[in-house]
Amino acid sequence: EAQVTQNPRYLITVTGKKLTVTCSQNMNHEYMSWYRQDPGLGLRQIYYSMNVEVTDKGDVPEGYKVSRKEKRNFPLILESPSPNQTSLYFCASRRGGANVLTFGAGSRLTVL
Amino acid sequence: GQQVMQIPQYQHVQEGEDFTTYCNSSTTLSNIQWYKQRPGGHPVFLIQLVKSGEVKKQKRLTFQFGEAKKNSSLHITATQTTDVGTYFCAEGSNYQLIWGAGTKLIIKP
């Protein structure tokens, strides 16, 4: 089944403890992206990647890192999480040249 | 930068009533996409509009793209409980989507 898989789905952590949210897609998509969703603010893009080894900042990149060493994987790294990074995170992918995104199921992160 | 304004933020309807959400931009949109997010779920693509004045239908859902390509609407006729969720519009480019804030459809008990 074509899908985007995120892990973990739920995580409670403490301030300053490094964490990684993994994202993997099995559709051979070139483009991948991370969003955060907060009440009343809709979806805000954190980082995106047009292809392997190509990443760029979205609208809210502060406090996050990403890497794209393989086409299928696009992990989101929080080096020193803070409470304002408590949010619902979505990974998404699409074919190069297409606009339509396929989303993962989401990862709900709470930073205490 | 480019913004897509979506209204209303919430809409409460009785089951069987109609629902409409609107997206507006001050600049011409290259295209407009619509997504639905069920409660506790993730956004799912519904449709993409590209042409000026385009109208597309999916059963009880009607999507319109304005003649000037600066606005779009999604209209649901005779809402059902399965329609509950948040509807987002977004303009797509090669690099990113510019998202509206979403309209939450709530069915009154």
XYZ file of C-alpha atoms in Angstrom:
221
model
C 0.000 0.000 0.000
C 1.312 3.452 -0.972
C 1.837 5.417 2.188
C 3.821 7.827 4.304
C 4.789 6.378 7.677
C 5.693 8.489 10.685
C 7.044 7.371 14.044
C 6.402 7.826 16.841
C 2.712 8.665 16.617
C 2.704 10.039 20.163
C 5.570 11.253 22.326
C 5.849 13.056 25.632
C 9.318 14.350 26.375
C 11.093 16.951 28.481
C 12.788 20.190 27.565
C 16.239 19.733 26.084
C 16.089 16.014 25.377
C 16.981 15.451 21.728
C 14.443 13.562 19.687
C 13.899 12.431 16.117
C 10.614 11.876 14.337
C 11.071 9.520 11.426
C 9.236 9.715 8.113
C 9.362 7.148 5.351
C 7.493 6.897 2.049
C 7.266 3.942 -0.314
C 6.103 5.803 -3.423
C 9.520 6.850 -4.768
C 8.496 10.493 -4.350
C 11.128 13.148 -4.911
C 9.567 15.816 -2.710
C 9.063 15.502 1.034
C 8.017 18.050 3.622
C 7.356 18.536 7.322
C 4.480 20.579 8.740
C 3.306 21.470 12.178
C -0.350 22.026 12.960
C -1.495 24.196 15.828
C -5.079 25.231 16.678
C -6.154 28.283 14.701
C -2.915 28.407 12.717
C -3.523 25.731 10.139
C -0.550 23.916 8.618
C 2.830 25.601 8.702
C 5.761 24.236 6.773
C 8.957 23.545 8.714
C 11.329 22.152 6.088
C 11.054 20.591 2.677
C 13.256 18.555 0.379
C 13.100 18.541 -3.396
C 15.271 15.426 -3.637
C 18.111 13.530 -1.970
C 20.629 15.840 -0.292
C 18.495 18.901 -1.130
C 16.680 20.522 1.784
C 15.322 24.011 2.375
C 13.635 26.002 5.098
C 9.908 26.485 5.210
C 8.050 29.105 7.191
C 8.942 27.969 10.729
C 12.340 26.202 10.670
C 13.735 27.518 13.979
C 14.564 24.741 16.427
C 14.390 21.966 13.840
C 16.818 20.113 11.595
C 16.243 17.662 8.778
C 18.294 15.419 6.550
C 17.614 13.612 3.276
C 20.288 10.987 2.796
C 17.946 8.544 1.066
C 14.972 9.196 -1.153
C 12.478 7.380 1.040
C 13.419 8.902 4.437
C 13.133 12.438 5.774
C 13.633 12.572 9.559
C 12.794 15.640 11.632
C 15.268 16.343 14.427
C 14.628 18.468 17.495
C 18.077 18.978 19.005
C 16.832 20.700 22.167
C 13.036 20.604 22.308
C 11.176 23.397 24.073
C 7.522 23.596 25.191
C 6.638 25.843 22.229
C 7.391 22.877 19.975
C 4.458 20.993 21.462
C 2.365 20.380 18.382
C 0.966 17.914 15.876
C 3.518 17.146 13.178
C 2.821 15.849 9.689
C 5.188 14.505 7.093
C 4.068 14.602 3.465
C 5.424 13.630 0.064
C 4.646 14.015 -3.627
C 6.073 13.223 -7.028
C 8.369 15.805 -8.542
C 6.369 18.109 -10.800
C 3.085 17.236 -9.092
C 1.424 19.415 -6.468
C -0.762 16.951 -4.618
C 0.560 15.873 -1.241
C 0.170 12.532 0.516
C 0.321 12.927 4.287
C 1.430 10.632 7.061
C -0.881 9.929 9.982
C 0.750 12.552 12.190
C 2.942 12.623 15.296
C 1.643 14.334 18.408
C 4.548 15.712 20.411
C 4.328 17.146 23.914
C 7.362 18.868 25.422
C 7.157 19.421 29.185
C 4.449 36.937 1.212
C 1.614 35.196 -0.517
C -1.337 34.523 1.770
C -4.508 32.572 1.338
C -7.310 33.742 3.614
C -9.955 31.163 4.451
C -13.314 31.889 6.084
C -15.132 31.126 8.244
C -12.964 29.497 10.885
C -15.903 27.416 12.115
C -19.337 26.633 10.783
C -22.032 24.929 12.801
C -24.832 23.389 10.776
C -27.745 21.081 11.350
C -27.430 17.799 9.525
C -29.011 18.286 6.131
C -28.115 21.963 5.872
C -25.581 23.260 3.381
C -22.003 24.305 4.161
C -19.661 26.652 2.330
C -16.056 27.675 2.918
C -14.243 30.396 1.003
C -10.621 31.080 0.155
C -9.390 34.452 -1.018
C -6.091 35.858 -2.168
C -4.964 39.386 -3.042
C -2.892 37.974 -5.891
C -3.673 35.583 -8.715
C -3.503 31.947 -7.704
C -1.789 29.491 -10.045
C -4.065 26.719 -8.806
C -6.080 25.820 -5.729
C -6.250 22.506 -3.947
C -8.737 21.354 -1.351
C -8.030 18.912 1.457
C -10.212 17.388 4.160
C -8.983 16.458 7.619
C -11.263 14.278 9.708
C -11.074 14.696 13.514
C -7.905 12.961 14.701
C -6.821 12.327 11.125
C -4.509 13.755 8.537
C -5.247 15.983 5.528
C -6.491 14.086 2.511
C -6.483 15.554 -0.972
C -9.927 16.194 -2.463
C -9.401 18.094 -5.693
C -7.293 20.573 -7.623
C -8.619 23.463 -9.719
C -6.432 25.146 -12.300
C -8.569 27.006 -14.848
C -10.306 30.339 -14.427
C -13.989 29.834 -13.633
C -13.550 26.084 -13.219
C -16.306 24.173 -11.426
C -15.930 20.559 -10.350
C -18.314 18.289 -8.489
C -17.815 15.260 -6.331
C -21.227 13.920 -5.314
C -22.541 16.560 -2.847
C -19.353 18.661 -2.981
C -19.000 21.525 -5.476
C -15.675 23.275 -5.946
C -15.338 26.595 -7.754
C -12.370 28.662 -8.888
C -13.079 32.329 -9.472
C -12.902 33.982 -12.864
C -9.999 36.154 -11.715
C -8.322 33.146 -10.011
C -8.222 35.050 -6.739
C -10.842 33.082 -4.868
C -12.277 29.631 -4.522
C -15.114 27.971 -2.663
C -16.201 24.556 -1.505
C -19.914 23.971 -1.083
C -21.417 20.867 0.494
C -25.108 20.239 -0.121
C -27.179 18.536 2.564
C -24.404 17.825 5.028
C -24.065 14.406 6.622
C -22.200 13.313 9.751
C -19.478 11.882 7.524
C -18.712 15.429 6.327
C -17.481 16.494 9.763
C -13.881 17.727 9.769
C -11.716 20.631 8.751
C -11.497 21.707 5.126
C -8.340 23.383 3.900
C -7.556 25.190 0.700
C -3.978 25.542 -0.525
C -2.159 27.022 -3.467
C 0.536 24.766 -4.866
C 3.899 25.587 -6.385
C 7.022 23.578 -7.116
C 8.386 24.314 -3.673
C 5.531 24.501 -1.246
C 1.839 24.843 -0.647
C 0.435 28.046 0.795
C -2.350 26.936 3.133
C -5.512 28.575 4.312
C -6.192 28.277 8.055
C -9.056 25.840 7.474
C -12.792 25.805 8.146
C -14.085 23.381 10.715
C -17.474 21.875 9.905
C -19.413 20.987 13.027
C -22.765 19.193 12.916
C -25.094 20.371 15.669
C -26.517 17.534 17.763
